[in-house]
Structures are given as structure tokens and as C-alpha cells.
Coordinates of C-alpha atoms in Angstrom, one line a residue:
Chain A
M5 CA 3.8 114.9 23.8
V6 CA 2.5 112.9 26.8
G7 CA 0.1 114.9 28.9
T8 CA -0.8 117.4 26.2
S9 CA -4.5 117.8 25.8
D10 CA -6.4 119.7 23.2
E11 CA -7.5 122.2 25.8
I12 CA -6.2 125.7 25.2
I13 CA -4.8 127.2 28.4
L14 CA -3.6 130.5 27.0
Q15 CA -5.0 132.2 24.0
T16 CA -4.4 135.5 22.2
R17 CA -6.5 137.0 19.5
G18 CA -5.4 140.0 17.4
L19 CA -2.7 140.9 20.0
T20 CA -1.1 144.1 18.9
K21 CA 1.4 146.5 20.5
D22 CA 2.3 149.9 19.0
F23 CA 5.2 152.0 20.3
K24 CA 4.7 155.5 18.9
G25 CA 4.3 154.6 15.3
F26 CA 6.2 151.4 15.4
T27 CA 4.3 148.1 15.6
A28 CA 6.3 145.7 17.7
V29 CA 3.7 143.0 17.8
S30 CA 0.9 142.8 15.1
E31 CA -2.3 140.7 15.2
V32 CA -0.8 137.7 16.9
D33 CA -3.1 134.8 17.4
L34 CA -1.5 132.3 19.8
D35 CA -2.9 129.0 21.2
V36 CA -1.0 127.3 23.9
R37 CA -2.3 123.8 24.7
R38 CA -2.4 122.6 28.3
G39 CA 0.6 120.4 29.2
S40 CA 2.7 121.4 26.2
I41 CA 6.1 123.0 26.0
H42 CA 5.5 125.8 23.5
A43 CA 8.4 127.8 22.1
L44 CA 8.3 131.3 20.7
I45 CA 11.2 131.9 18.3
G46 CA 12.3 134.4 15.7
P47 CA 15.1 136.5 14.5
N48 CA 16.3 139.5 16.6
G49 CA 13.7 142.2 16.7
A50 CA 10.8 139.9 15.8
G51 CA 8.8 141.0 18.8
K52 CA 9.3 137.9 21.0
T53 CA 10.2 139.8 24.2
T54 CA 7.4 142.4 23.6
C55 CA 5.0 139.5 23.1
F56 CA 6.2 137.9 26.2
N57 CA 5.8 141.1 28.2
L58 CA 2.3 141.5 26.9
L59 CA 1.4 138.0 28.0
T60 CA 2.9 138.6 31.5
K61 CA 1.1 141.9 31.7
F62 CA 4.3 143.9 32.1
L63 CA 3.1 145.7 29.0
I64 CA -0.5 146.6 28.1
P65 CA -1.6 145.7 24.6
T66 CA -2.8 148.4 22.2
R67 CA -5.4 146.0 20.8
G68 CA -6.4 142.4 21.1
T69 CA -7.3 140.0 23.9
I70 CA -5.5 137.5 26.1
T71 CA -7.5 134.7 27.7
Y72 CA -6.1 132.4 30.3
K73 CA -8.1 129.3 31.3
G74 CA -11.2 131.0 29.7
Q75 CA -10.7 134.1 31.7
D76 CA -10.0 137.5 30.0
I77 CA -6.7 138.8 31.5
T78 CA -6.1 141.5 29.0
Q79 CA -6.3 144.2 31.6
A80 CA -5.1 142.3 34.6
K81 CA -2.1 143.4 36.7
P82 CA 1.2 141.4 36.8
A83 CA 0.8 140.4 40.4
D84 CA -2.8 139.2 39.7
I85 CA -1.9 136.8 37.0
A86 CA 0.8 135.3 39.2
R87 CA -2.1 134.6 41.6
L88 CA -3.9 132.8 38.9
G89 CA -1.0 130.4 38.4
L90 CA 0.7 132.1 35.5
V91 CA 4.3 132.8 36.6
R92 CA 7.1 134.3 34.5
S93 CA 10.9 134.2 34.6
F94 CA 13.1 137.1 33.4
Q95 CA 15.8 137.3 30.7
I96 CA 18.3 138.8 33.1
S97 CA 18.5 136.4 36.1
A98 CA 15.9 137.4 38.6
V99 CA 17.0 136.5 42.1
F100 CA 16.9 138.5 45.3
P101 CA 20.7 139.0 45.5
H102 CA 21.0 139.9 49.3
L103 CA 18.8 137.0 50.4
T104 CA 20.1 133.5 50.9
V105 CA 19.2 130.8 48.4
L106 CA 16.8 129.4 51.0
E107 CA 15.2 132.7 51.6
N108 CA 14.8 133.3 47.9
V109 CA 12.7 130.2 47.5
R110 CA 10.9 130.8 50.8
I111 CA 9.7 134.2 49.6
A112 CA 7.7 132.4 47.0
L113 CA 6.4 129.8 49.5
Q114 CA 5.5 132.7 51.8
R115 CA 2.9 133.7 49.2
K116 CA 0.7 131.0 50.6
R117 CA 0.3 133.0 53.8
G118 CA -1.7 135.4 51.7
D119 CA -1.5 139.2 51.9
N120 CA 0.0 139.3 55.3
F121 CA 1.5 142.5 56.7
D122 CA 2.3 141.0 60.1
F123 CA 5.3 143.1 60.9
W124 CA 4.9 142.2 64.6
T125 CA 5.4 138.5 64.1
S126 CA 8.9 136.9 64.4
E127 CA 10.3 135.5 61.2
A128 CA 10.7 132.3 63.2
V129 CA 7.2 131.3 61.9
L130 CA 8.8 131.0 58.5
S131 CA 11.0 128.1 59.5
A132 CA 7.9 126.0 59.0
L133 CA 8.5 126.5 55.2
D134 CA 12.2 125.6 55.4
A135 CA 11.8 121.9 54.7
E136 CA 9.8 122.5 51.5
A137 CA 12.2 125.3 50.4
E138 CA 15.2 122.9 51.0
R139 CA 13.5 120.2 48.9
L140 CA 13.0 122.6 46.0
V141 CA 16.6 123.9 46.3
E142 CA 17.8 120.3 46.2
A143 CA 15.7 119.5 43.2
V144 CA 17.5 122.1 41.1
G145 CA 20.9 120.9 42.4
L146 CA 21.8 123.8 44.7
K147 CA 21.8 121.8 47.9
D148 CA 25.4 122.9 48.7
F149 CA 24.5 126.5 48.4
V150 CA 21.4 126.7 50.5
R151 CA 22.8 129.2 53.0
H152 CA 24.7 131.3 50.5
Q153 CA 23.7 134.7 49.4
A154 CA 22.2 134.6 45.9
V155 CA 24.6 137.3 44.7
E156 CA 27.5 134.8 45.2
L157 CA 26.1 132.2 42.8
S158 CA 27.4 131.7 39.2
Y159 CA 25.1 132.7 36.4
G160 CA 23.9 129.2 35.7
R161 CA 23.1 128.6 39.3
K162 CA 21.2 131.8 39.6
R163 CA 19.0 130.6 36.8
A164 CA 18.5 127.3 38.5
L165 CA 17.6 129.2 41.7
E166 CA 15.1 131.3 39.7
I167 CA 13.4 128.1 38.5
A168 CA 13.3 126.8 42.0
T169 CA 11.6 130.0 43.1
T170 CA 9.1 129.9 40.3
L171 CA 8.4 126.2 41.1
A172 CA 7.7 127.1 44.7
L173 CA 4.5 128.7 43.5
D174 CA 3.6 125.5 41.9
P175 CA 2.3 127.4 38.8
E176 CA 0.0 125.8 36.3
M177 CA 1.8 127.6 33.6
M178 CA 5.4 128.9 33.4
L179 CA 6.6 131.6 31.0
L180 CA 10.3 131.4 30.5
D181 CA 12.1 134.4 29.0
E182 CA 15.2 133.0 27.2
P183 CA 16.1 130.5 29.9
M184 CA 19.4 129.7 28.2
A185 CA 20.6 133.2 27.5
G186 CA 24.2 133.8 28.3
M187 CA 24.9 130.2 29.5
G188 CA 27.8 127.9 29.2
H189 CA 27.4 124.5 27.6
E190 CA 27.1 122.3 30.7
D191 CA 24.6 124.8 32.2
V192 CA 22.5 124.7 29.0
D193 CA 22.2 120.9 29.3
R194 CA 21.5 121.1 33.0
I195 CA 18.7 123.7 32.7
A196 CA 17.2 121.9 29.6
E197 CA 17.0 118.8 31.7
L198 CA 15.5 120.7 34.5
I199 CA 12.8 122.3 32.3
R200 CA 11.9 118.9 30.9
R201 CA 11.6 117.5 34.4
V202 CA 9.4 120.4 35.7
S203 CA 7.2 120.4 32.6
A204 CA 5.3 117.4 33.9
N205 CA 1.7 118.5 34.7
R206 CA 2.5 122.0 33.6
T207 CA 2.4 124.1 30.6
I208 CA 5.5 126.0 29.5
L209 CA 5.8 128.8 27.1
M210 CA 9.3 129.9 26.4
V211 CA 11.1 132.5 24.3
E212 CA 14.5 130.9 23.3
H213 CA 17.3 131.7 20.9
N214 CA 19.1 128.4 21.2
L215 CA 17.5 126.3 18.4
S216 CA 18.9 123.0 19.5
V217 CA 17.2 123.5 22.8
V218 CA 14.0 124.5 21.1
A219 CA 14.2 121.4 18.9
S220 CA 14.7 119.0 21.7
L221 CA 12.3 120.4 24.2
S222 CA 9.3 121.9 22.5
D223 CA 6.1 120.2 21.4
R224 CA 5.1 123.2 19.4
I225 CA 6.8 126.2 17.9
T226 CA 5.6 129.6 16.9
V227 CA 7.9 131.6 14.7
L228 CA 7.6 135.4 14.8
A229 CA 9.1 137.8 12.3
R230 CA 8.5 141.5 12.3
G231 CA 5.9 141.2 14.9
K232 CA 3.8 138.7 13.0
V233 CA 3.3 135.0 13.2
L234 CA 5.2 133.5 10.3
A235 CA 4.7 129.8 10.9
E236 CA 3.6 127.4 13.5
G237 CA 3.9 123.7 14.1
D238 CA 6.4 121.2 15.5
Y239 CA 10.2 121.6 14.9
A240 CA 10.3 119.4 11.8
T241 CA 7.5 121.4 10.1
V242 CA 8.7 124.9 10.9
S243 CA 12.4 124.2 10.2
K244 CA 11.5 123.2 6.7
D245 CA 9.2 126.1 6.1
P246 CA 10.9 128.2 3.3
R247 CA 9.6 131.5 4.9
V248 CA 11.2 130.6 8.2
I249 CA 14.5 129.8 6.5
E250 CA 14.4 133.1 4.6
A251 CA 13.5 135.1 7.8
Y252 CA 16.5 133.6 9.6
I253 CA 19.1 133.5 6.8
G254 CA 17.8 136.5 4.9
A255 CA 17.8 138.6 8.0
G256 CA 21.4 137.5 8.6
H257 CA 20.7 136.6 12.3
G258 CA 20.4 133.3 14.0
Chain B
M18 CA 18.2 151.6 44.5
A19 CA 20.9 149.3 43.1
E20 CA 23.7 150.4 45.4
I21 CA 22.5 149.0 48.6
S22 CA 25.1 147.1 50.5
I23 CA 24.2 144.7 53.2
A24 CA 26.4 142.9 55.6
A25 CA 26.9 139.2 55.1
P26 CA 23.8 137.0 55.7
P27 CA 23.6 134.0 58.0
A28 CA 25.7 131.1 56.5
S29 CA 24.1 128.3 58.6
P30 CA 21.2 127.9 60.9
T31 CA 23.5 128.0 64.0
E32 CA 25.2 131.2 62.6
A33 CA 21.8 132.8 62.2
A34 CA 21.0 132.0 65.9
D35 CA 24.5 133.4 66.7
H36 CA 23.6 136.6 65.1
A37 CA 20.3 136.8 66.9
A38 CA 22.2 136.2 70.1
L39 CA 24.7 138.9 69.3
H40 CA 22.0 141.4 68.6
R41 CA 20.3 140.5 71.8
T42 CA 23.6 141.1 73.7
L43 CA 24.1 144.4 71.9
F44 CA 20.5 145.5 72.8
I45 CA 21.1 144.7 76.4
A46 CA 24.4 146.5 76.4
L47 CA 22.8 149.5 74.8
A48 CA 20.0 149.5 77.4
A49 CA 22.6 149.3 80.2
L50 CA 24.6 152.1 78.6
L51 CA 21.4 154.3 78.5
V52 CA 20.9 153.7 82.2
V53 CA 24.4 154.8 83.2
L54 CA 25.0 157.5 80.6
P55 CA 23.7 160.4 82.7
F56 CA 26.4 159.7 85.3
I57 CA 29.3 159.9 82.8
P58 CA 31.0 163.3 82.9
V59 CA 31.3 165.6 79.8
I60 CA 28.8 163.8 77.6
G61 CA 26.5 162.8 80.4
Y62 CA 24.1 165.8 80.5
P63 CA 20.6 164.7 79.9
F64 CA 19.5 167.5 77.6
F65 CA 22.2 166.5 75.1
L66 CA 21.5 162.8 75.5
M67 CA 17.8 163.3 74.9
K68 CA 18.5 165.1 71.7
V69 CA 20.8 162.3 70.5
L70 CA 18.2 159.6 71.3
C71 CA 15.4 161.5 69.5
F72 CA 17.5 161.9 66.4
A73 CA 18.8 158.3 66.6
L74 CA 15.2 157.0 66.6
F75 CA 14.4 159.4 63.7
A76 CA 17.4 158.0 61.8
C77 CA 16.4 154.4 62.6
A78 CA 12.9 155.1 61.3
F79 CA 14.3 156.6 58.1
N80 CA 16.7 153.6 57.7
L81 CA 13.8 151.2 58.0
M82 CA 12.5 152.6 54.7
L83 CA 15.8 153.2 52.9
G84 CA 17.9 150.3 54.2
Y85 CA 15.2 147.6 54.2
G86 CA 12.6 148.9 51.9
G87 CA 14.9 150.5 49.3
L88 CA 12.8 153.7 49.4
L89 CA 14.8 156.9 49.5
S90 CA 12.5 159.6 51.1
F91 CA 13.8 163.1 50.9
G92 CA 11.1 164.6 53.1
H93 CA 11.2 162.8 56.4
A94 CA 11.5 166.1 58.2
A95 CA 7.8 166.6 57.5
Y96 CA 6.7 163.7 59.7
F97 CA 9.3 164.4 62.4
G98 CA 8.6 168.2 62.5
F99 CA 4.8 168.1 62.1
A100 CA 4.5 165.5 64.9
S101 CA 6.8 167.7 67.0
Y102 CA 4.4 170.7 66.5
V103 CA 1.3 168.6 67.3
S104 CA 3.0 167.3 70.5
A105 CA 4.1 170.7 71.6
Y106 CA 0.8 172.4 70.8
T107 CA -1.4 169.9 72.6
A108 CA 1.0 169.9 75.6
K109 CA 1.1 173.7 75.8
H110 CA -2.4 174.8 74.7
W111 CA -4.6 171.8 75.6
G112 CA -2.5 170.9 78.7
L113 CA -2.3 167.2 77.6
T114 CA -0.1 164.8 79.5
P115 CA 3.2 163.9 77.8
E116 CA 2.1 160.4 76.8
A117 CA -1.1 161.8 75.2
S118 CA 0.6 164.5 73.3
I119 CA 3.3 162.1 72.1
L120 CA 0.7 159.6 71.0
L121 CA -1.2 162.4 69.1
G122 CA 2.1 163.5 67.5
T123 CA 2.9 160.0 66.4
A124 CA -0.6 159.6 65.0
S125 CA -0.2 162.8 63.0
G126 CA 3.0 161.4 61.6
A127 CA 1.2 158.2 60.6
I128 CA -1.7 160.1 58.9
L129 CA 0.7 162.4 57.0
G130 CA 2.7 159.3 56.0
L131 CA -0.4 157.6 54.7
A132 CA -1.4 160.6 52.7
F133 CA 2.0 161.4 51.3
G134 CA 3.0 157.7 50.9
S135 CA 0.0 156.8 48.8
L136 CA 1.0 159.5 46.4
A137 CA 4.8 158.9 46.4
I138 CA 4.8 155.1 45.9
R139 CA 3.3 155.5 42.5
R140 CA 6.7 156.5 41.3
Q141 CA 10.2 155.0 41.7
G142 CA 13.7 156.1 42.4
I143 CA 14.5 159.7 42.0
Y144 CA 10.9 160.6 41.2
F145 CA 9.8 159.0 44.4
A146 CA 12.4 161.1 46.3
M147 CA 11.3 164.3 44.5
I148 CA 7.6 163.7 45.4
T149 CA 8.5 163.2 49.1
L150 CA 10.6 166.4 49.0
A151 CA 7.8 168.4 47.4
L152 CA 5.2 167.2 49.8
A153 CA 7.5 167.9 52.7
Q154 CA 8.1 171.5 51.4
M155 CA 4.3 171.9 51.5
V156 CA 4.4 171.0 55.2
Y157 CA 7.2 173.5 55.7
F158 CA 5.3 176.4 54.1
F159 CA 2.1 175.4 55.9
S160 CA 4.1 175.6 59.2
L161 CA 5.5 179.0 58.2
Q162 CA 2.1 180.4 57.2
T163 CA 0.1 179.2 60.3
P164 CA 1.8 181.0 63.2
R165 CA -1.4 180.5 65.3
F166 CA -0.6 176.8 65.3
T167 CA 3.2 176.6 64.9
G168 CA 4.3 180.0 66.3
G169 CA 5.8 180.8 62.9
E170 CA 9.4 181.9 63.1
D171 CA 9.4 181.7 66.9
G172 CA 8.2 178.1 67.0
I173 CA 6.4 176.8 70.1
Q174 CA 8.7 177.6 73.0
A175 CA 8.7 176.6 76.6
V176 CA 6.6 173.5 76.0
P177 CA 5.5 172.4 79.5
R178 CA 6.4 169.0 80.8
N179 CA 3.2 167.9 82.4
A180 CA 3.1 165.0 84.8
L181 CA 3.3 161.7 83.0
L182 CA 0.0 159.8 83.1
G183 CA -1.1 162.8 85.2
V184 CA 0.8 161.5 88.3
L185 CA 4.5 161.2 87.6
P186 CA 6.1 164.6 87.4
L187 CA 8.8 165.1 84.8
S188 CA 10.4 167.4 87.4
N189 CA 13.9 167.5 85.9
D190 CA 15.9 166.6 82.9
T191 CA 17.1 163.3 84.3
V192 CA 13.6 161.9 84.9
T193 CA 12.6 163.0 81.4
Y194 CA 15.8 161.5 80.0
Y195 CA 14.7 158.0 81.3
L196 CA 11.3 158.5 79.7
V197 CA 13.0 159.3 76.4
A198 CA 15.4 156.4 76.7
A199 CA 12.5 154.0 77.3
I200 CA 10.6 155.4 74.2
F201 CA 13.8 155.1 72.2
M202 CA 14.4 151.4 73.2
A203 CA 10.8 150.5 72.5
G204 CA 11.1 152.2 69.1
I205 CA 14.3 150.5 68.0
L206 CA 13.1 147.1 69.3
L207 CA 9.9 147.5 67.2
I208 CA 12.0 148.4 64.2
Y209 CA 14.2 145.3 64.8
R210 CA 11.1 143.2 64.9
I211 CA 9.7 144.7 61.7
I212 CA 13.0 143.9 59.9
H213 CA 12.9 140.3 61.2
S214 CA 9.3 139.5 60.4
P215 CA 7.7 137.8 57.5
F216 CA 6.6 141.3 56.3
G217 CA 10.3 142.3 56.6
Q218 CA 11.3 139.4 54.4
V219 CA 9.0 140.5 51.6
L220 CA 10.2 144.1 52.1
K221 CA 13.8 143.0 51.5
A222 CA 12.8 141.0 48.5
I223 CA 11.1 144.1 47.0
R224 CA 14.2 146.1 47.7
D225 CA 16.4 143.6 46.0
N226 CA 14.2 143.0 42.9
E227 CA 10.8 144.6 42.6
A228 CA 9.8 143.2 39.3
R229 CA 10.5 139.7 40.5
A230 CA 8.5 140.2 43.7
V231 CA 5.6 141.3 41.4
S232 CA 6.0 138.3 39.2
L233 CA 5.7 136.1 42.3
G234 CA 2.3 137.6 43.0
Y235 CA 3.2 140.3 45.6
R236 CA 1.2 143.5 45.4
V237 CA 4.3 145.5 46.1
N238 CA 2.7 148.9 46.4
Q239 CA 0.7 147.8 49.5
Y240 CA 4.0 146.7 51.1
K241 CA 5.7 149.9 50.2
L242 CA 2.8 151.9 51.6
A243 CA 2.9 149.9 54.8
V244 CA 6.6 150.5 55.4
F245 CA 6.1 154.2 54.5
V246 CA 3.4 154.6 57.1
L247 CA 5.5 152.6 59.7
S248 CA 8.5 154.7 59.0
A249 CA 6.6 158.0 59.1
S250 CA 4.9 157.0 62.4
L251 CA 8.2 156.2 64.0
A252 CA 9.7 159.5 62.7
G253 CA 6.6 161.1 64.2
L254 CA 7.2 159.4 67.5
A255 CA 10.8 160.7 67.5
G256 CA 9.6 164.3 66.7
A257 CA 6.8 164.2 69.3
T258 CA 9.2 163.0 72.0
K259 CA 11.7 165.6 71.1
A260 CA 9.2 168.4 71.6
V261 CA 8.5 167.2 75.1
A262 CA 12.2 166.5 75.8
V263 CA 13.8 169.8 74.6
Q264 CA 10.6 171.8 75.2
L265 CA 10.7 173.3 71.7
A266 CA 9.1 172.7 68.3
S267 CA 10.5 175.0 65.5
L268 CA 10.7 175.4 61.8
T269 CA 14.2 173.8 61.9
D270 CA 12.5 170.4 62.4
V271 CA 10.3 170.7 59.2
H272 CA 13.0 172.3 57.1
W273 CA 14.4 170.3 54.1
S274 CA 17.8 170.5 55.6
M275 CA 16.5 168.3 58.4
S276 CA 15.5 165.7 55.8
G277 CA 19.1 165.9 54.5
E278 CA 20.5 165.6 58.0
V279 CA 18.7 162.3 58.6
V280 CA 20.1 160.9 55.3
L281 CA 23.5 162.0 56.5
M282 CA 23.1 160.3 59.9
T283 CA 22.0 157.1 58.3
L284 CA 24.8 157.0 55.7
V285 CA 27.5 157.9 58.2
G286 CA 26.3 155.2 60.6
G287 CA 25.6 152.5 58.0
M288 CA 22.5 152.2 55.9
G289 CA 20.7 148.8 56.2
T290 CA 22.4 148.0 59.5
V291 CA 20.4 147.8 62.8
F292 CA 22.7 149.9 64.9
G293 CA 24.3 152.2 62.3
P294 CA 21.7 155.0 62.4
I295 CA 22.1 155.3 66.2
V296 CA 25.9 155.7 65.8
G297 CA 25.4 158.1 62.9
A298 CA 23.0 160.3 64.9
A299 CA 25.3 160.3 67.9
V300 CA 28.3 161.4 65.7
I301 CA 26.4 164.1 63.9
I302 CA 24.6 165.5 67.0
S303 CA 27.9 165.4 69.0
M304 CA 29.7 167.3 66.3
Q305 CA 27.0 170.0 66.2
N306 CA 27.1 170.2 70.0
F307 CA 30.9 170.1 70.7
L308 CA 32.0 172.0 67.6
A309 CA 29.4 174.7 68.2
G310 CA 32.2 177.1 68.8
L311 CA 33.2 176.9 65.2
G312 CA 29.9 178.5 64.2
A313 CA 28.9 178.1 60.6
W314 CA 32.0 176.0 60.1
V315 CA 30.3 173.0 61.6
T316 CA 28.3 172.6 58.4
I317 CA 31.5 172.6 56.4
V318 CA 33.1 170.0 58.8
Q319 CA 29.9 167.9 58.4
G320 CA 30.2 168.2 54.6
V321 CA 33.8 167.0 54.7
I322 CA 32.9 164.1 56.9
F323 CA 30.1 163.1 54.5
V324 CA 32.4 163.2 51.5
I325 CA 35.0 161.1 53.3
C326 CA 32.3 158.7 54.3
V327 CA 31.0 158.2 50.8
L328 CA 34.5 157.9 49.3
V329 CA 36.3 155.8 51.9
F330 CA 33.7 153.7 53.7
R331 CA 30.4 153.6 51.8
E332 CA 29.0 151.1 54.2
G333 CA 29.2 153.6 57.1
I334 CA 30.8 153.2 60.5
V335 CA 28.8 150.2 61.7
G336 CA 28.7 148.7 58.2
V337 CA 32.5 148.7 58.1
I338 CA 32.8 147.2 61.6
G339 CA 30.2 144.6 60.6
K340 CA 32.4 143.7 57.6
W341 CA 35.5 143.3 59.8
L342 CA 33.6 141.1 62.2
K343 CA 31.9 139.3 59.3
K344 CA 28.6 139.7 61.2
P345 CA 25.6 141.8 60.4
L346 CA 25.1 144.5 62.9

């Protein structure tokens, strides 16, 4: 837990989302400490992904507040929170399939140029960003694929590319939506290692099904069930909590 | 817009340079071809060539939005046709010089694009297409109901070709053809630059994965609106030029079937390719011209070609050639 401070970087209070009579997320109070790896787990249908989409502003909460670095972002737009340094990944791999690996990462680096609509400039100006893009591509082990179209990559490599693209924004906080979903064994280890590596000086909140990954990576775990917070603490604490065991075993999912 | 196929991307820095060099060669060859075309028998009569070039520019403008922005507009005739009216009206009734009436026509396309675009970009996919179609139909009925401006069913006929810049008389079709060819080249070079600009990169990213572009902090609606206005302006440029070139602006140009025709040209030629829409426009206009003897059957032949295109080579003529050559065209 090196680098974890007591400062709360992301906080929710009474976060609730109703879908036409069905409450997917109910009164969730979440405190994510700066510098920690925080996992959000729970059986299927617990509201993890809804919660995640609320935090990333892809959904608007029915009630409750979300505060990021002391700033109320409850009504902010998705593109705006990215500008504040809160960047998300997606459950289905989110790359730009018809751009090359290099271009994928460069698109994120291009953000530094600001809101620039310079359609009259040659894209040659972007080659200034190539070196940094290549460094990021190399850091996630995709050096050999730098000129390939993203669509040609294997699933695990697409996820690695996605992380490289997210890192290109140098976000203070990363929200990872099931980073291991649908991955083979070697890929899981590789991405887990990658997450651990990039977590230095950053805060990570992730939704994850793979409990061994959660156990080895996270500093803190929040367990959701039926839209509510069931338990919170480190892995040793929550894994022994009888309510958590019941929610997992009793619900018949894992 | 999930089904957008794009030719293979550069695989190395030198290859990317190769492709740029190839495109440069093709542009030079195209320019040379445009210079000699009027001297070639059978197809070389300027009136026909001007029509092809105006529609080719129209299709390229449409392709900028669909092939590179992933936005399917079904109302592009509105910008093309309205600009054509503005250009014809100002030339005939205000006696403006060709460059002034073409500029005014282009500006009217841009303004219309800004107004319609800011409404349409609020929705995606089929809803986006429907909004553009509905707004374009409003332009059609406006044109139908205001004969004092548009000439109603008759259109604006016998549009005068005033002297260019007030000095250079567009005395015959051949001189006018070279003016149209110059406008066309400038238009497609501008489109090529847009595609290969930092803005174009963001555009392709939005086309590929909009949610991801948002999550990287891009305000995608502003980019969509920008490309919408650029595309509408260029469609306006094509329409305004056409009014001067063929000396007619009519309801045909604002009719929804014209919006369909530009989709057809783009798909036949190759969506998301630089040169595809030019080839597509040439094919469709040539068919209409040389098969005119078949009367209403032309439409049926066109339909058959469209079906074959979609079934057999979805990438379009130039898309397929690009695949063979393993180079983006």
C-alpha cells in the first residue's frame, strides 16, 4: 500500500440509479483513496457496471453526488471528466480498429494540442508525437505491432493497446471496466503485471470478476450486491465476511 | 456505422511515404487527364465532362462525411441544390460574376449545413440519417413553393455565364470546362488535406469508436459539426459550380433522389477511398448520358448495378482495386 494516502480522490454519497421502477444502484457511498487500487466486485447483476457508468458519466444518476478531487462532477459530461484526469476503459476492448497501433496511442497524445480543428494542417505535424507514442506502445509490449492496424491484434493485445492509449493521457485516476474479461491465462498475468506497474502515482478503480486478480492487486475492495454496498475492506476482511460468502454462494454465481 | 471498410493502412514509415507519393502521382495524372479530356473523341465534349466533375466533387464532399466521419447523411441534395439556386439566381438576376455567385452559393451551403448539422448531430445512426432527410425535404418544398426565387417547376434556366472576375469571358463550353476542372481539383485537394490533417485523425477515431473518443476527452459533437459544415460547403461549391456550368438550377438538384444518387456514386466508387467517389460519379453520370436512349430503363439498370455492387464488391470499384494493389487509394 505504498503511496496510498488518506486523501479521498473520488467520493460518492447516496449514489442511486433507477431504471423505470428497478433500482440498479442504491445509496452507494464510495471513498477511493488517492494512490490506491480499489476493486468493485459482486455477483452478476450487483450493479457494478451501472455504478461504473455513473462514475464515468456515461449514465446520469437519479440521486446522489459524485465528487472528484473536491469538485462536484455529478452533472459533468463524459468528455469533461477525461479532461480532469479521470479516464475510463471499456468492457469490450475499446480501440480504434482502422487506425494503426501507433495512431491509436497518438490520438490520445493529440489531446494535448487542445480543441484544435485545424483541417488545413498536414498530419506531418503529428510525427512530433511519434516518439512518445512508440515509448508507450513499447511499455505495454506491443513494439512489434506498432504499424499494424488495431483490428488485426489478438484480444489480449487490444486490451494492452487500450491501456497504452489511456496512459497516454497520463490520467491521475484510471477506471478499468473488467480489464481481464474474456482473457486467456497468460494474458491475465501480463495485464495484471501491467496494471500493477502503471498504478505507481495513480489511483485505479476497477470492476473485476477474476477474484484471484482482485486478491493480488487491490488495496481495498468494495462488494456490491443488489445495488447496495455489502462490505468493504481489504481482501482478507471481505473474503471472510459471511454476508459476502452468502451473496456469492447463495446467488450461485462466482 | 459498423460496416465501414477501409483499405490497408501504412505498415511502415517508408510505406506511408510511398502511399503519399502514390497519391501525389495520381493527383498529377488526374490533373493531366483533365487537361487533355476535351480533346478525346466521344466522351470529350465539355458539357458532359463538366457535369461529371460537378457530381464527382459532390460525391467527394459526401464521402468526406460518410467515409471518414462515419456520418450517413440522406439529405445532401439540399446543400447541393440550394447552392445551385443561389448561384443561378445571383448570376441571372443580380448579374454577379461567376466567382461571386459560386462563392455565395458555397456560403449558402455552409450556412444550411451549420443549421441542419447542429440539429442532426444530436442523434446517431439511422436517426441521424432521418433528420438530414427530413430537413432536406423542407428545402425541397421551400424550393417548390417559392417560384419567385427558384422558378418553381421550370427552375432557373439560361443562367448567364458572365465574365470571370469581370474580365475573362466564359465565351464557350471549353473555357468554362477549364474553370470547372480547376474548381474540382482545388476541391478534392482540400478534401485530401482534411482527411490527412490532425483534425482528420480525430475524425477517423470518432468514426471507429465514438465512445472511446469521448472517454479520451474529445468533444465529439464539435468535430461532427465541423465535418458536417465542411461537407455541406463543398457540396454547395459543387452545386453552385454546376449552375454556372450547365446554366440551369432545377428541382431535380434538391430532390431526395439526388441525395440517393450521391450515396450510389460513393458506394459504387468506393466509400472511404480518396478517388472512389470520382470514379463512381463518372460511372453513374456516363450511364445516364450514354444509356439515355433506354429512357426510364436507365433507373432500372442503375438499380441492378447497385445491387451487384453491394453483393459482389462492397468496397466499390476503387476499394477493390486498392485491395488488389494492397494500397489505399
